Amino acid sequence: MCSQLARYTKDPSLRPNVDMMFSLHICPFAKHIDQFPKLGTWYPVFGFGAFLREERGQVLAEMMEAVRSRGPVVVVGPAYLNRLHEAFGHVGFVKVPNGKFCHDVGDSWTLRDDIEKQMLAASGRFPSQSVQFLAAGGMSMKVTIMKMASITP
């Protein structure tokens, strides 16, 4: 997984149209990322909590309105994210196992082939639109998202 993540991270042409976010609180690399413009665009965030707190959720609402204007939204993540229809306005969901909080079996790396197939199926439901995937699932999900961006038009 690490070698694949490094490859996608170092070459933005392998992940077209993917905006990357990193957890500012756990990533010691965050303060240095601007020194590497060839890595593409990365945004420091602390999860969606920050967007929910700002102006009582108005920032997240505006963000999601902008995302939905680009195409249908599909959430790819742990089961509890599927309950956030009001926040995300998503039309599809792909479950990513989360053993820690959801007591699921497996994880986003061991089940990546199934997750990728489900993402392709979700995208196939909207053949004339650009599906916007909101994904959560740790480092392995970053690899999956970048791989999917590299193989889909």
Short mmCIF file of N, CA and C in Angstrom, two decimals:
data_model
loop_
_atom_site.label_atom_id
_atom_site.label_comp_id
_atom_site.label_asym_id
_atom_site.label_seq_id
_atom_site.Cartn_x
_atom_site.Cartn_y
_atom_site.Cartn_z
N MET A 1 0.82 -1.19 0.00
CA MET A 1 0.00 0.00 0.00
C MET A 1 0.87 1.25 0.00
N CYS A 2 1.92 1.28 0.79
CA CYS A 2 2.75 2.48 0.91
C CYS A 2 3.41 2.86 -0.41
N SER A 3 3.89 1.87 -1.14
CA SER A 3 4.55 2.18 -2.41
C SER A 3 3.54 2.72 -3.42
N GLN A 4 2.32 2.18 -3.42
CA GLN A 4 1.29 2.69 -4.33
C GLN A 4 0.89 4.11 -3.96
N LEU A 5 0.74 4.36 -2.66
CA LEU A 5 0.38 5.70 -2.20
C LEU A 5 1.47 6.69 -2.58
N ALA A 6 2.72 6.31 -2.40
CA ALA A 6 3.83 7.20 -2.76
C ALA A 6 3.82 7.52 -4.25
N ARG A 7 3.56 6.51 -5.07
CA ARG A 7 3.53 6.72 -6.52
C ARG A 7 2.45 7.72 -6.92
N TYR A 8 1.23 7.53 -6.40
CA TYR A 8 0.14 8.44 -6.72
C TYR A 8 0.38 9.84 -6.14
N THR A 9 0.98 9.91 -4.97
CA THR A 9 1.23 11.19 -4.33
C THR A 9 2.24 12.01 -5.12
N LYS A 10 3.28 11.37 -5.56
CA LYS A 10 4.36 12.08 -6.25
C LYS A 10 4.04 12.47 -7.68
N ASP A 11 3.03 11.86 -8.29
CA ASP A 11 2.71 12.14 -9.69
C ASP A 11 1.23 12.48 -9.85
N PRO A 12 0.87 13.78 -9.77
CA PRO A 12 -0.53 14.18 -9.88
C PRO A 12 -1.19 13.77 -11.20
N SER A 13 -0.40 13.53 -12.24
CA SER A 13 -1.01 13.13 -13.51
C SER A 13 -1.66 11.75 -13.40
N LEU A 14 -1.29 10.97 -12.39
CA LEU A 14 -1.89 9.66 -12.17
C LEU A 14 -3.24 9.75 -11.46
N ARG A 15 -3.55 10.92 -10.94
CA ARG A 15 -4.81 11.11 -10.21
C ARG A 15 -5.53 12.37 -10.69
N PRO A 16 -5.91 12.40 -11.96
CA PRO A 16 -6.57 13.59 -12.50
C PRO A 16 -7.88 13.88 -11.77
N ASN A 17 -8.15 15.16 -11.58
CA ASN A 17 -9.40 15.62 -10.97
C ASN A 17 -9.61 15.15 -9.54
N VAL A 18 -8.54 14.80 -8.84
CA VAL A 18 -8.66 14.39 -7.44
C VAL A 18 -8.08 15.50 -6.57
N ASP A 19 -8.92 16.06 -5.71
CA ASP A 19 -8.46 17.02 -4.71
C ASP A 19 -8.14 16.25 -3.45
N MET A 20 -6.94 16.40 -2.95
CA MET A 20 -6.51 15.64 -1.78
C MET A 20 -6.61 16.48 -0.52
N MET A 21 -7.02 15.84 0.55
CA MET A 21 -7.05 16.47 1.86
C MET A 21 -6.20 15.63 2.79
N PHE A 22 -5.55 16.28 3.73
CA PHE A 22 -4.78 15.53 4.70
C PHE A 22 -5.12 16.04 6.09
N SER A 23 -4.96 15.20 7.06
CA SER A 23 -5.31 15.55 8.43
C SER A 23 -4.17 16.36 9.04
N LEU A 24 -4.42 17.62 9.17
CA LEU A 24 -3.41 18.55 9.67
C LEU A 24 -2.91 18.15 11.05
N HIS A 25 -3.77 17.56 11.86
CA HIS A 25 -3.41 17.25 13.23
C HIS A 25 -2.50 16.03 13.36
N ILE A 26 -2.49 15.14 12.37
CA ILE A 26 -1.67 13.93 12.51
C ILE A 26 -0.55 13.82 11.49
N CYS A 27 -0.52 14.74 10.54
CA CYS A 27 0.45 14.63 9.46
C CYS A 27 1.59 15.63 9.66
N PRO A 28 2.78 15.17 10.07
CA PRO A 28 3.89 16.09 10.27
C PRO A 28 4.38 16.70 8.96
N PHE A 29 3.98 16.14 7.84
CA PHE A 29 4.36 16.63 6.53
C PHE A 29 3.60 17.91 6.16
N ALA A 30 2.48 18.17 6.84
CA ALA A 30 1.58 19.25 6.48
C ALA A 30 2.27 20.59 6.35
N LYS A 31 3.14 20.92 7.26
CA LYS A 31 3.76 22.25 7.21
C LYS A 31 4.76 22.40 6.06
N HIS A 32 5.10 21.31 5.41
CA HIS A 32 6.08 21.36 4.32
C HIS A 32 5.47 21.17 2.93
N ILE A 33 4.18 20.87 2.84
CA ILE A 33 3.61 20.46 1.55
C ILE A 33 3.68 21.55 0.48
N ASP A 34 3.59 22.82 0.88
CA ASP A 34 3.64 23.91 -0.10
C ASP A 34 4.99 24.00 -0.80
N GLN A 35 6.01 23.39 -0.24
CA GLN A 35 7.34 23.41 -0.85
C GLN A 35 7.42 22.44 -2.03
N PHE A 36 6.39 21.66 -2.25
CA PHE A 36 6.40 20.65 -3.30
C PHE A 36 5.23 20.86 -4.26
N PRO A 37 5.29 21.90 -5.11
CA PRO A 37 4.16 22.19 -6.00
C PRO A 37 3.87 21.06 -6.99
N LYS A 38 4.83 20.21 -7.27
CA LYS A 38 4.60 19.12 -8.21
C LYS A 38 3.68 18.04 -7.64
N LEU A 39 3.35 18.12 -6.37
CA LEU A 39 2.46 17.13 -5.75
C LEU A 39 1.00 17.44 -6.03
N GLY A 40 0.71 18.57 -6.64
CA GLY A 40 -0.67 18.93 -6.90
C GLY A 40 -1.28 19.66 -5.72
N THR A 41 -2.59 19.77 -5.72
CA THR A 41 -3.30 20.53 -4.69
C THR A 41 -3.70 19.62 -3.53
N TRP A 42 -3.31 20.01 -2.35
CA TRP A 42 -3.68 19.31 -1.12
C TRP A 42 -4.26 20.34 -0.17
N TYR A 43 -5.27 19.95 0.58
CA TYR A 43 -5.91 20.86 1.53
C TYR A 43 -5.78 20.31 2.95
N PRO A 44 -5.26 21.13 3.88
CA PRO A 44 -5.20 20.67 5.27
C PRO A 44 -6.57 20.79 5.93
N VAL A 45 -7.05 19.72 6.51
CA VAL A 45 -8.35 19.74 7.20
C VAL A 45 -8.25 18.92 8.47
N PHE A 46 -9.23 19.09 9.31
CA PHE A 46 -9.35 18.27 10.52
C PHE A 46 -10.71 17.60 10.47
N GLY A 47 -10.94 16.81 9.45
CA GLY A 47 -12.22 16.15 9.28
C GLY A 47 -13.32 17.15 8.95
N PHE A 48 -14.55 16.66 8.86
CA PHE A 48 -15.67 17.54 8.54
C PHE A 48 -16.16 18.32 9.75
N GLY A 49 -15.66 17.96 10.92
CA GLY A 49 -16.09 18.66 12.13
C GLY A 49 -15.86 20.16 12.05
N ALA A 50 -14.72 20.55 11.48
CA ALA A 50 -14.41 21.97 11.37
C ALA A 50 -15.45 22.68 10.50
N PHE A 51 -15.89 22.04 9.43
CA PHE A 51 -16.87 22.66 8.55
C PHE A 51 -18.25 22.70 9.19
N LEU A 52 -18.53 21.77 10.09
CA LEU A 52 -19.82 21.77 10.78
C LEU A 52 -19.88 22.88 11.82
N ARG A 53 -18.74 23.16 12.46
CA ARG A 53 -18.71 24.18 13.51
C ARG A 53 -18.74 25.60 12.95
N GLU A 54 -18.09 25.81 11.80
CA GLU A 54 -18.03 27.16 11.25
C GLU A 54 -19.42 27.63 10.83
N GLU A 55 -19.81 28.75 11.39
CA GLU A 55 -21.09 29.38 11.07
C GLU A 55 -22.25 28.38 11.15
N ARG A 56 -22.19 27.52 12.16
CA ARG A 56 -23.27 26.55 12.43
C ARG A 56 -23.59 25.67 11.22
N GLY A 57 -22.56 25.23 10.55
CA GLY A 57 -22.74 24.31 9.44
C GLY A 57 -22.93 24.97 8.08
N GLN A 58 -23.00 26.28 8.05
CA GLN A 58 -23.22 26.97 6.78
C GLN A 58 -22.09 26.73 5.80
N VAL A 59 -20.85 26.63 6.29
CA VAL A 59 -19.71 26.40 5.41
C VAL A 59 -19.83 25.03 4.74
N LEU A 60 -20.19 24.00 5.52
CA LEU A 60 -20.37 22.67 4.93
C LEU A 60 -21.53 22.68 3.93
N ALA A 61 -22.60 23.37 4.26
CA ALA A 61 -23.75 23.43 3.35
C ALA A 61 -23.34 24.06 2.02
N GLU A 62 -22.56 25.13 2.07
CA GLU A 62 -22.11 25.78 0.84
C GLU A 62 -21.13 24.90 0.07
N MET A 63 -20.25 24.21 0.80
CA MET A 63 -19.32 23.29 0.16
C MET A 63 -20.07 22.19 -0.57
N MET A 64 -21.02 21.58 0.09
CA MET A 64 -21.75 20.47 -0.51
C MET A 64 -22.63 20.93 -1.68
N GLU A 65 -23.15 22.14 -1.60
CA GLU A 65 -23.91 22.68 -2.73
C GLU A 65 -23.00 22.79 -3.96
N ALA A 66 -21.77 23.25 -3.74
CA ALA A 66 -20.81 23.35 -4.84
C ALA A 66 -20.44 21.97 -5.38
N VAL A 67 -20.26 21.00 -4.49
CA VAL A 67 -19.93 19.64 -4.93
C VAL A 67 -21.10 19.05 -5.72
N ARG A 68 -22.32 19.18 -5.21
CA ARG A 68 -23.49 18.63 -5.91
C ARG A 68 -23.71 19.30 -7.26
N SER A 69 -23.29 20.55 -7.42
CA SER A 69 -23.47 21.23 -8.71
C SER A 69 -22.59 20.60 -9.79
N ARG A 70 -21.56 19.85 -9.38
CA ARG A 70 -20.67 19.18 -10.33
C ARG A 70 -21.19 17.82 -10.77
N GLY A 71 -22.12 17.27 -10.01
CA GLY A 71 -22.68 15.96 -10.35
C GLY A 71 -23.20 15.24 -9.13
N PRO A 72 -23.81 14.07 -9.32
CA PRO A 72 -24.35 13.31 -8.19
C PRO A 72 -23.25 12.92 -7.21
N VAL A 73 -23.58 12.92 -5.94
CA VAL A 73 -22.63 12.61 -4.87
C VAL A 73 -22.84 11.18 -4.38
N VAL A 74 -21.74 10.45 -4.30
CA VAL A 74 -21.74 9.10 -3.72
C VAL A 74 -20.76 9.10 -2.55
N VAL A 75 -21.23 8.70 -1.39
CA VAL A 75 -20.37 8.61 -0.21
C VAL A 75 -19.76 7.23 -0.17
N VAL A 76 -18.45 7.18 0.05
CA VAL A 76 -17.71 5.92 0.18
C VAL A 76 -17.05 5.97 1.56
N GLY A 77 -17.56 5.18 2.49
CA GLY A 77 -17.02 5.25 3.85
C GLY A 77 -17.75 4.33 4.80
N PRO A 78 -17.45 4.47 6.08
CA PRO A 78 -18.10 3.66 7.11
C PRO A 78 -19.62 3.87 7.12
N ALA A 79 -20.34 2.87 7.61
CA ALA A 79 -21.81 2.88 7.57
C ALA A 79 -22.42 4.13 8.19
N TYR A 80 -21.84 4.67 9.23
CA TYR A 80 -22.46 5.82 9.89
C TYR A 80 -22.50 7.05 8.99
N LEU A 81 -21.62 7.15 7.99
CA LEU A 81 -21.66 8.30 7.09
C LEU A 81 -22.89 8.27 6.17
N ASN A 82 -23.43 7.10 5.95
CA ASN A 82 -24.62 6.98 5.09
C ASN A 82 -25.84 7.64 5.72
N ARG A 83 -25.79 7.88 7.01
CA ARG A 83 -26.93 8.52 7.69
C ARG A 83 -26.94 10.04 7.50
N LEU A 84 -25.90 10.60 6.89
CA LEU A 84 -25.77 12.05 6.79
C LEU A 84 -26.33 12.60 5.47
N HIS A 85 -27.53 12.13 5.10
CA HIS A 85 -28.15 12.58 3.84
C HIS A 85 -28.39 14.08 3.83
N GLU A 86 -28.81 14.63 4.95
CA GLU A 86 -29.08 16.07 4.98
C GLU A 86 -27.80 16.87 4.77
N ALA A 87 -26.70 16.41 5.34
CA ALA A 87 -25.43 17.13 5.19
C ALA A 87 -24.83 16.95 3.80
N PHE A 88 -24.82 15.71 3.28
CA PHE A 88 -24.12 15.43 2.03
C PHE A 88 -25.04 15.45 0.81
N GLY A 89 -26.31 15.13 0.98
CA GLY A 89 -27.24 15.07 -0.15
C GLY A 89 -26.82 14.02 -1.16
N HIS A 90 -26.31 12.90 -0.68
CA HIS A 90 -25.79 11.88 -1.58
C HIS A 90 -26.90 10.98 -2.12
N VAL A 91 -26.61 10.44 -3.32
CA VAL A 91 -27.58 9.57 -4.00
C VAL A 91 -27.12 8.12 -4.02
N GLY A 92 -25.94 7.87 -3.50
CA GLY A 92 -25.41 6.51 -3.44
C GLY A 92 -24.45 6.34 -2.29
N PHE A 93 -24.22 5.09 -1.93
CA PHE A 93 -23.33 4.80 -0.80
C PHE A 93 -22.59 3.50 -1.06
N VAL A 94 -21.28 3.51 -0.79
CA VAL A 94 -20.45 2.32 -0.85
C VAL A 94 -19.84 2.15 0.54
N LYS A 95 -20.13 1.02 1.15
CA LYS A 95 -19.66 0.79 2.52
C LYS A 95 -18.18 0.42 2.54
N VAL A 96 -17.45 1.10 3.42
CA VAL A 96 -16.05 0.78 3.71
C VAL A 96 -16.02 0.25 5.13
N PRO A 97 -15.53 -0.96 5.34
CA PRO A 97 -15.54 -1.53 6.68
C PRO A 97 -14.72 -0.70 7.67
N ASN A 98 -15.22 -0.66 8.89
CA ASN A 98 -14.54 0.05 9.96
C ASN A 98 -14.65 -0.81 11.21
N GLY A 99 -13.60 -1.58 11.47
CA GLY A 99 -13.60 -2.48 12.61
C GLY A 99 -13.60 -1.77 13.94
N LYS A 100 -12.96 -0.60 14.00
CA LYS A 100 -12.82 0.11 15.27
C LYS A 100 -14.15 0.65 15.79
N PHE A 101 -14.92 1.32 14.93
CA PHE A 101 -16.15 1.96 15.39
C PHE A 101 -17.42 1.22 15.00
N CYS A 102 -17.34 0.40 13.96
CA CYS A 102 -18.54 -0.28 13.47
C CYS A 102 -18.49 -1.79 13.67
N HIS A 103 -17.39 -2.29 14.20
CA HIS A 103 -17.21 -3.73 14.44
C HIS A 103 -17.35 -4.55 13.17
N ASP A 104 -16.93 -3.97 12.04
CA ASP A 104 -16.97 -4.68 10.76
C ASP A 104 -15.79 -5.65 10.66
N VAL A 105 -15.92 -6.62 9.77
CA VAL A 105 -14.83 -7.54 9.47
C VAL A 105 -14.15 -7.04 8.20
N GLY A 106 -12.83 -7.05 8.19
CA GLY A 106 -12.09 -6.55 7.03
C GLY A 106 -11.80 -5.08 7.16
N ASP A 107 -11.13 -4.55 6.15
CA ASP A 107 -10.82 -3.12 6.15
C ASP A 107 -10.76 -2.63 4.71
N SER A 108 -10.50 -1.35 4.55
CA SER A 108 -10.55 -0.76 3.21
C SER A 108 -9.43 -1.26 2.31
N TRP A 109 -8.37 -1.82 2.87
CA TRP A 109 -7.30 -2.36 2.04
C TRP A 109 -7.61 -3.79 1.61
N THR A 110 -8.01 -4.62 2.54
CA THR A 110 -8.26 -6.03 2.19
C THR A 110 -9.48 -6.18 1.29
N LEU A 111 -10.42 -5.24 1.36
CA LEU A 111 -11.64 -5.33 0.55
C LEU A 111 -11.65 -4.30 -0.58
N ARG A 112 -10.48 -3.79 -0.94
CA ARG A 112 -10.42 -2.72 -1.95
C ARG A 112 -10.99 -3.14 -3.30
N ASP A 113 -10.81 -4.39 -3.71
CA ASP A 113 -11.37 -4.82 -5.01
C ASP A 113 -12.88 -4.71 -5.01
N ASP A 114 -13.53 -5.14 -3.93
CA ASP A 114 -14.99 -5.03 -3.83
C ASP A 114 -15.43 -3.56 -3.80
N ILE A 115 -14.70 -2.75 -3.06
CA ILE A 115 -15.03 -1.32 -2.97
C ILE A 115 -14.92 -0.68 -4.35
N GLU A 116 -13.86 -1.00 -5.08
CA GLU A 116 -13.67 -0.45 -6.42
C GLU A 116 -14.81 -0.86 -7.35
N LYS A 117 -15.22 -2.12 -7.30
CA LYS A 117 -16.33 -2.60 -8.14
C LYS A 117 -17.62 -1.86 -7.82
N GLN A 118 -17.86 -1.64 -6.53
CA GLN A 118 -19.07 -0.93 -6.12
C GLN A 118 -19.03 0.54 -6.55
N MET A 119 -17.84 1.13 -6.52
CA MET A 119 -17.70 2.51 -6.97
C MET A 119 -17.97 2.61 -8.48
N LEU A 120 -17.44 1.67 -9.24
CA LEU A 120 -17.70 1.66 -10.68
C LEU A 120 -19.19 1.47 -10.97
N ALA A 121 -19.84 0.61 -10.19
CA ALA A 121 -21.28 0.39 -10.37
C ALA A 121 -22.06 1.66 -10.04
N ALA A 122 -21.67 2.34 -8.96
CA ALA A 122 -22.35 3.59 -8.58
C ALA A 122 -22.16 4.64 -9.67
N SER A 123 -20.96 4.72 -10.21
CA SER A 123 -20.69 5.67 -11.28
C SER A 123 -21.49 5.31 -12.54
N GLY A 124 -21.62 4.02 -12.79
CA GLY A 124 -22.36 3.54 -13.96
C GLY A 124 -23.84 3.89 -13.93
N ARG A 125 -24.36 4.16 -12.75
CA ARG A 125 -25.78 4.56 -12.64
C ARG A 125 -26.03 5.95 -13.23
N PHE A 126 -24.94 6.71 -13.45
CA PHE A 126 -25.04 8.07 -13.98
C PHE A 126 -24.08 8.23 -15.15
N PRO A 127 -24.35 7.52 -16.27
CA PRO A 127 -23.38 7.47 -17.36
C PRO A 127 -23.09 8.81 -18.03
N SER A 128 -24.01 9.75 -17.96
CA SER A 128 -23.78 11.03 -18.63
C SER A 128 -23.39 12.15 -17.66
N GLN A 129 -23.11 11.79 -16.40
CA GLN A 129 -22.76 12.79 -15.40
C GLN A 129 -21.43 12.44 -14.75
N SER A 130 -20.84 13.45 -14.15
CA SER A 130 -19.58 13.26 -13.43
C SER A 130 -19.89 13.02 -11.95
N VAL A 131 -19.76 11.80 -11.52
CA VAL A 131 -20.07 11.44 -10.14
C VAL A 131 -18.98 11.98 -9.21
N GLN A 132 -19.42 12.56 -8.11
CA GLN A 132 -18.50 13.12 -7.11
C GLN A 132 -18.46 12.15 -5.93
N PHE A 133 -17.29 11.58 -5.68
CA PHE A 133 -17.15 10.63 -4.58
C PHE A 133 -16.57 11.34 -3.35
N LEU A 134 -17.26 11.22 -2.23
CA LEU A 134 -16.75 11.66 -0.94
C LEU A 134 -16.29 10.40 -0.24
N ALA A 135 -14.99 10.28 0.01
CA ALA A 135 -14.46 9.01 0.51
C ALA A 135 -13.76 9.17 1.85
N ALA A 136 -13.98 8.19 2.70
CA ALA A 136 -13.30 8.09 4.00
C ALA A 136 -12.89 6.64 4.19
N GLY A 137 -11.70 6.44 4.67
CA GLY A 137 -11.24 5.07 4.88
C GLY A 137 -9.75 4.99 5.08
N GLY A 138 -9.14 6.09 5.48
CA GLY A 138 -7.72 6.08 5.79
C GLY A 138 -6.83 6.09 4.55
N MET A 139 -5.58 5.74 4.78
CA MET A 139 -4.58 5.78 3.73
C MET A 139 -4.91 4.84 2.57
N SER A 140 -5.44 3.69 2.87
CA SER A 140 -5.76 2.76 1.78
C SER A 140 -6.87 3.31 0.89
N MET A 141 -7.78 4.09 1.45
CA MET A 141 -8.83 4.69 0.63
C MET A 141 -8.24 5.76 -0.29
N LYS A 142 -7.20 6.44 0.16
CA LYS A 142 -6.52 7.40 -0.71
C LYS A 142 -5.96 6.69 -1.94
N VAL A 143 -5.36 5.52 -1.72
CA VAL A 143 -4.83 4.75 -2.85
C VAL A 143 -5.97 4.34 -3.78
N THR A 144 -7.06 3.87 -3.22
CA THR A 144 -8.20 3.44 -4.03
C THR A 144 -8.74 4.58 -4.86
N ILE A 145 -8.94 5.75 -4.25
CA ILE A 145 -9.48 6.90 -4.97
C ILE A 145 -8.55 7.32 -6.09
N MET A 146 -7.26 7.38 -5.80
CA MET A 146 -6.31 7.80 -6.84
C MET A 146 -6.23 6.77 -7.96
N LYS A 147 -6.31 5.50 -7.62
CA LYS A 147 -6.32 4.45 -8.65
C LYS A 147 -7.55 4.58 -9.52
N MET A 148 -8.71 4.76 -8.90
CA MET A 148 -9.94 4.87 -9.66
C MET A 148 -9.91 6.09 -10.59
N ALA A 149 -9.36 7.19 -10.11
CA ALA A 149 -9.25 8.40 -10.94
C ALA A 149 -8.33 8.17 -12.13
N SER A 150 -7.34 7.31 -11.95
CA SER A 150 -6.38 7.07 -13.03
C SER A 150 -6.93 6.12 -14.11
N ILE A 151 -7.97 5.35 -13.79
CA ILE A 151 -8.47 4.37 -14.77
C ILE A 151 -9.83 4.74 -15.35
N THR A 152 -10.45 5.80 -14.83
CA THR A 152 -11.76 6.19 -15.34
C THR A 152 -11.62 7.50 -16.11
N PRO A 153 -12.48 7.71 -17.10
CA PRO A 153 -12.38 8.94 -17.91
C PRO A 153 -12.75 10.18 -17.13
#
